[in-house]
């Protein structure tokens, strides 16, 4: 009985803390918004390709078997990015890796878009930069997800739920645009992918400003404590 009575107040306090943290509170955090926007933008690029690639490869004359096999190198590349990020985090912090990974993401998406502008572009010419993008995505995801949830340790479930909702919403929008303009599948798909670079850059700028403000606040507090 006594252990049970001791547990009740802590459970109640945690529940009350979670109730006070609304979705609006989450969205007011620049750190949260910025990292979620990066996560959603990178995911939307993938979804744009998944929507348009069957039409692109079919127009190139490839069979359904080849279309299915084309997803194998992308999946392997994504896994390499994820495991590579895990190894890199043993040596560097996530905030140190993120700008380099976003740069790699931007360059690979631009290269994919550029390959789509070539006359008679081959599957290999498109898949090489796309697989580089998959590597970047695999490494970016764990970093931005962790950074988005970090300010809300008391309500990670709610923060993760909103994060996934926003991610899937942007992915749906990207797929919808590709489907709507599918008469030019390659140009439409790569152009939608290119637009996600702008969104990812906005997300990075947003969360960077939040981190700078947080660092300045911390330094000010440290200086104030030392003066006393």
Short mmCIF file of C-alpha atoms in Angstrom, two decimals:
data_model
loop_
_atom_site.label_atom_id
_atom_site.label_comp_id
_atom_site.label_asym_id
_atom_site.label_seq_id
_atom_site.Cartn_x
_atom_site.Cartn_y
_atom_site.Cartn_z
CA UNK A 1 0.00 0.00 0.00
CA UNK A 2 2.71 2.49 0.95
CA UNK A 3 4.67 2.20 -2.33
CA UNK A 4 1.43 2.64 -4.27
CA UNK A 5 0.54 5.76 -2.31
CA UNK A 6 3.97 7.20 -2.97
CA UNK A 7 3.65 6.66 -6.74
CA UNK A 8 0.32 8.44 -7.13
CA UNK A 9 1.52 12.04 -6.70
CA UNK A 10 4.34 11.64 -9.25
CA UNK A 11 2.00 10.17 -11.86
CA UNK A 12 -0.49 12.97 -11.30
CA UNK A 13 2.21 15.64 -11.62
CA UNK A 14 3.44 14.18 -14.87
CA UNK A 15 -0.07 14.01 -16.28
CA UNK A 16 -0.77 17.62 -15.36
CA UNK A 17 2.50 18.68 -17.01
CA UNK A 18 1.54 16.91 -20.20
CA UNK A 19 -1.94 18.44 -20.18
CA UNK A 20 -0.48 21.96 -20.01
CA UNK A 21 1.74 21.28 -23.02
CA UNK A 22 -0.63 21.80 -25.94
CA UNK A 23 0.08 21.48 -29.66
CA UNK A 24 0.14 25.28 -29.83
CA UNK A 25 2.88 25.32 -27.19
CA UNK A 26 4.91 22.87 -29.24
CA UNK A 27 4.55 24.96 -32.38
CA UNK A 28 5.69 28.10 -30.58
CA UNK A 29 9.12 26.51 -30.13
CA UNK A 30 11.44 27.49 -32.99
CA UNK A 31 13.68 24.54 -32.21
CA UNK A 32 10.74 22.18 -32.59
CA UNK A 33 9.32 23.87 -35.70
CA UNK A 34 12.66 24.09 -37.45
CA UNK A 35 13.68 20.48 -36.92
CA UNK A 36 10.23 19.15 -37.79
CA UNK A 37 10.25 21.21 -40.99
CA UNK A 38 13.61 19.69 -41.98
CA UNK A 39 12.29 16.21 -41.21
CA UNK A 40 9.08 16.77 -43.16
CA UNK A 41 10.84 18.38 -46.14
CA UNK A 42 13.34 15.52 -46.52
CA UNK A 43 10.51 12.99 -46.22
CA UNK A 44 8.41 14.86 -48.79
CA UNK A 45 11.22 14.57 -51.31
CA UNK A 46 11.16 10.80 -50.88
CA UNK A 47 7.39 10.66 -51.25
CA UNK A 48 7.51 12.79 -54.38
CA UNK A 49 9.89 10.27 -55.94
CA UNK A 50 7.82 7.29 -54.79
CA UNK A 51 4.75 8.85 -56.42
CA UNK A 52 6.36 9.83 -59.70
CA UNK A 53 8.99 7.13 -60.25
CA UNK A 54 6.64 4.43 -61.62
CA UNK A 55 5.46 6.88 -64.31
CA UNK A 56 9.01 8.11 -64.97
CA UNK A 57 10.50 4.65 -65.42
CA UNK A 58 7.51 3.41 -67.39
CA UNK A 59 7.94 6.34 -69.80
CA UNK A 60 11.60 5.34 -70.16
CA UNK A 61 10.47 1.90 -71.27
CA UNK A 62 11.37 -0.10 -68.17
CA UNK A 63 9.37 -3.14 -67.11
CA UNK A 64 7.57 -3.43 -63.74
CA UNK A 65 10.33 -5.79 -62.56
CA UNK A 66 13.01 -3.17 -63.19
CA UNK A 67 10.87 -0.49 -61.55
CA UNK A 68 10.60 -2.65 -58.43
CA UNK A 69 14.33 -3.40 -58.36
CA UNK A 70 15.15 0.31 -58.68
CA UNK A 71 14.04 0.77 -55.07
CA UNK A 72 16.69 -1.64 -53.75
CA UNK A 73 19.73 0.68 -54.05
CA UNK A 74 17.71 3.54 -52.55
CA UNK A 75 16.83 1.44 -49.52
CA UNK A 76 20.42 0.30 -49.06
CA UNK A 77 21.62 3.90 -49.37
CA UNK A 78 19.14 5.02 -46.70
CA UNK A 79 20.35 2.31 -44.32
CA UNK A 80 23.97 3.29 -44.95
CA UNK A 81 23.10 6.86 -44.04
CA UNK A 82 21.38 5.79 -40.83
CA UNK A 83 24.19 3.52 -39.64
CA UNK A 84 26.80 6.03 -40.79
CA UNK A 85 25.13 8.73 -38.71
CA UNK A 86 25.13 6.46 -35.70
CA UNK A 87 28.88 5.94 -36.06
CA UNK A 88 29.56 9.64 -36.69
CA UNK A 89 27.64 10.65 -33.57
CA UNK A 90 30.24 8.79 -31.52
CA UNK A 91 32.73 11.48 -32.54
CA UNK A 92 30.68 14.60 -33.33
CA UNK A 93 27.52 16.25 -32.06
CA UNK A 94 24.35 16.25 -34.13
CA UNK A 95 24.36 20.04 -34.53
CA UNK A 96 27.87 19.82 -36.01
CA UNK A 97 26.87 17.20 -38.58
CA UNK A 98 23.53 18.68 -39.60
CA UNK A 99 24.72 21.59 -41.82
CA UNK A 100 27.04 19.28 -43.76
CA UNK A 101 24.30 16.69 -44.22
CA UNK A 102 21.83 19.33 -45.36
CA UNK A 103 24.43 20.61 -47.83
CA UNK A 104 24.82 17.07 -49.17
CA UNK A 105 21.04 16.76 -49.34
CA UNK A 106 20.70 20.02 -51.28
CA UNK A 107 23.47 19.16 -53.75
CA UNK A 108 22.07 15.68 -54.41
CA UNK A 109 18.53 16.97 -54.98
CA UNK A 110 19.81 19.69 -57.31
CA UNK A 111 21.83 17.05 -59.17
CA UNK A 112 18.74 14.83 -59.46
CA UNK A 113 16.77 17.78 -60.83
CA UNK A 114 19.61 18.58 -63.25
CA UNK A 115 19.73 14.97 -64.44
CA UNK A 116 16.02 15.20 -65.15
CA UNK A 117 16.65 18.11 -67.52
CA UNK A 118 19.02 16.07 -69.68
CA UNK A 119 17.74 14.73 -72.97
CA UNK A 120 17.20 10.98 -72.77
CA UNK A 121 18.42 10.77 -69.17
CA UNK A 122 19.10 7.19 -68.11
CA UNK A 123 17.97 5.45 -64.95
CA UNK A 124 21.54 5.33 -63.63
CA UNK A 125 22.05 9.08 -64.14
CA UNK A 126 18.98 9.77 -62.03
CA UNK A 127 19.50 7.09 -59.38
CA UNK A 128 23.10 8.02 -58.51
CA UNK A 129 22.28 11.48 -57.09
CA UNK A 130 19.01 10.18 -55.67
CA UNK A 131 20.87 7.49 -53.71
CA UNK A 132 23.20 10.17 -52.36
CA UNK A 133 20.07 12.01 -51.22
CA UNK A 134 18.87 8.81 -49.55
CA UNK A 135 22.17 8.56 -47.65
CA UNK A 136 21.78 12.16 -46.48
CA UNK A 137 18.18 11.54 -45.42
CA UNK A 138 19.11 8.43 -43.47
CA UNK A 139 21.63 10.47 -41.51
CA UNK A 140 19.48 13.59 -41.10
CA UNK A 141 16.38 11.87 -39.69
CA UNK A 142 17.75 10.69 -36.31
CA UNK A 143 19.46 14.04 -35.68
CA UNK A 144 16.46 16.30 -36.33
CA UNK A 145 14.00 13.98 -34.60
CA UNK A 146 16.14 13.95 -31.45
CA UNK A 147 16.63 17.73 -31.58
CA UNK A 148 12.90 18.34 -32.06
CA UNK A 149 11.92 16.23 -29.05
CA UNK A 150 14.75 17.39 -26.77
CA UNK A 151 12.98 20.52 -25.39
CA UNK A 152 9.96 18.45 -24.29
CA UNK A 153 11.21 15.43 -22.29
CA UNK A 154 7.99 15.46 -20.26
CA UNK A 155 5.78 15.03 -23.35
CA UNK A 156 7.75 13.21 -26.03
CA UNK A 157 4.68 11.21 -27.04
CA UNK A 158 2.63 14.29 -27.84
CA UNK A 159 5.57 16.01 -29.55
CA UNK A 160 6.29 12.92 -31.66
CA UNK A 161 2.62 12.57 -32.63
CA UNK A 162 2.45 16.16 -33.90
CA UNK A 163 5.80 15.74 -35.64
CA UNK A 164 4.58 12.68 -37.54
CA UNK A 165 1.30 14.39 -38.43
CA UNK A 166 3.10 17.39 -39.91
CA UNK A 167 5.55 15.13 -41.73
CA UNK A 168 2.82 13.03 -43.32
CA UNK A 169 0.84 16.15 -44.19
CA UNK A 170 3.72 17.62 -46.18
CA UNK A 171 4.42 14.23 -47.77
CA UNK A 172 0.79 14.01 -48.84
CA UNK A 173 0.97 17.50 -50.33
CA UNK A 174 4.12 16.63 -52.30
CA UNK A 175 2.53 13.45 -53.64
CA UNK A 176 -0.64 15.35 -54.50
CA UNK A 177 1.27 17.92 -56.59
CA UNK A 178 3.18 15.19 -58.43
CA UNK A 179 -0.06 13.32 -59.15
CA UNK A 180 -1.79 16.49 -60.30
CA UNK A 181 0.96 17.34 -62.82
CA UNK A 182 1.86 13.78 -63.79
CA UNK A 183 1.67 14.60 -67.53
CA UNK A 184 5.36 15.58 -67.20
CA UNK A 185 6.43 13.03 -64.58
CA UNK A 186 10.21 13.55 -64.51
CA UNK A 187 10.18 17.35 -64.51
CA UNK A 188 7.31 17.53 -62.03
CA UNK A 189 8.82 15.01 -59.61
CA UNK A 190 12.30 16.53 -59.59
CA UNK A 191 10.89 20.06 -59.33
CA UNK A 192 8.83 19.13 -56.27
CA UNK A 193 11.93 17.52 -54.79
CA UNK A 194 13.86 20.73 -55.49
CA UNK A 195 11.28 22.79 -53.61
CA UNK A 196 11.95 20.74 -50.47
CA UNK A 197 15.52 22.11 -50.39
CA UNK A 198 14.08 25.57 -49.73
CA UNK A 199 11.87 24.21 -46.94
CA UNK A 200 14.78 22.35 -45.35
CA UNK A 201 16.90 25.52 -45.48
CA UNK A 202 14.11 27.50 -43.80
CA UNK A 203 13.86 24.85 -41.10
CA UNK A 204 17.60 24.94 -40.47
CA UNK A 205 17.62 28.73 -40.25
CA UNK A 206 14.70 28.63 -37.83
CA UNK A 207 16.25 26.12 -35.44
CA UNK A 208 19.70 27.74 -35.71
CA UNK A 209 18.32 31.08 -34.54
CA UNK A 210 16.61 29.32 -31.65
CA UNK A 211 19.86 27.59 -30.65
CA UNK A 212 21.78 30.89 -30.79
CA UNK A 213 19.18 32.60 -28.60
CA UNK A 214 19.32 29.71 -26.14
CA UNK A 215 23.13 29.86 -26.01
CA UNK A 216 23.10 33.63 -25.42
CA UNK A 217 20.56 33.21 -22.63
CA UNK A 218 22.70 30.51 -21.02
CA UNK A 219 25.87 32.63 -21.23
CA UNK A 220 24.03 35.62 -19.75
CA UNK A 221 22.87 33.51 -16.82
CA UNK A 222 26.38 32.16 -16.25
CA UNK A 223 27.84 35.68 -16.30
CA UNK A 224 25.15 36.87 -13.89
CA UNK A 225 25.86 34.01 -11.49
CA UNK A 226 29.61 34.72 -11.56
CA UNK A 227 29.03 38.40 -10.82
CA UNK A 228 27.25 37.40 -7.63
#
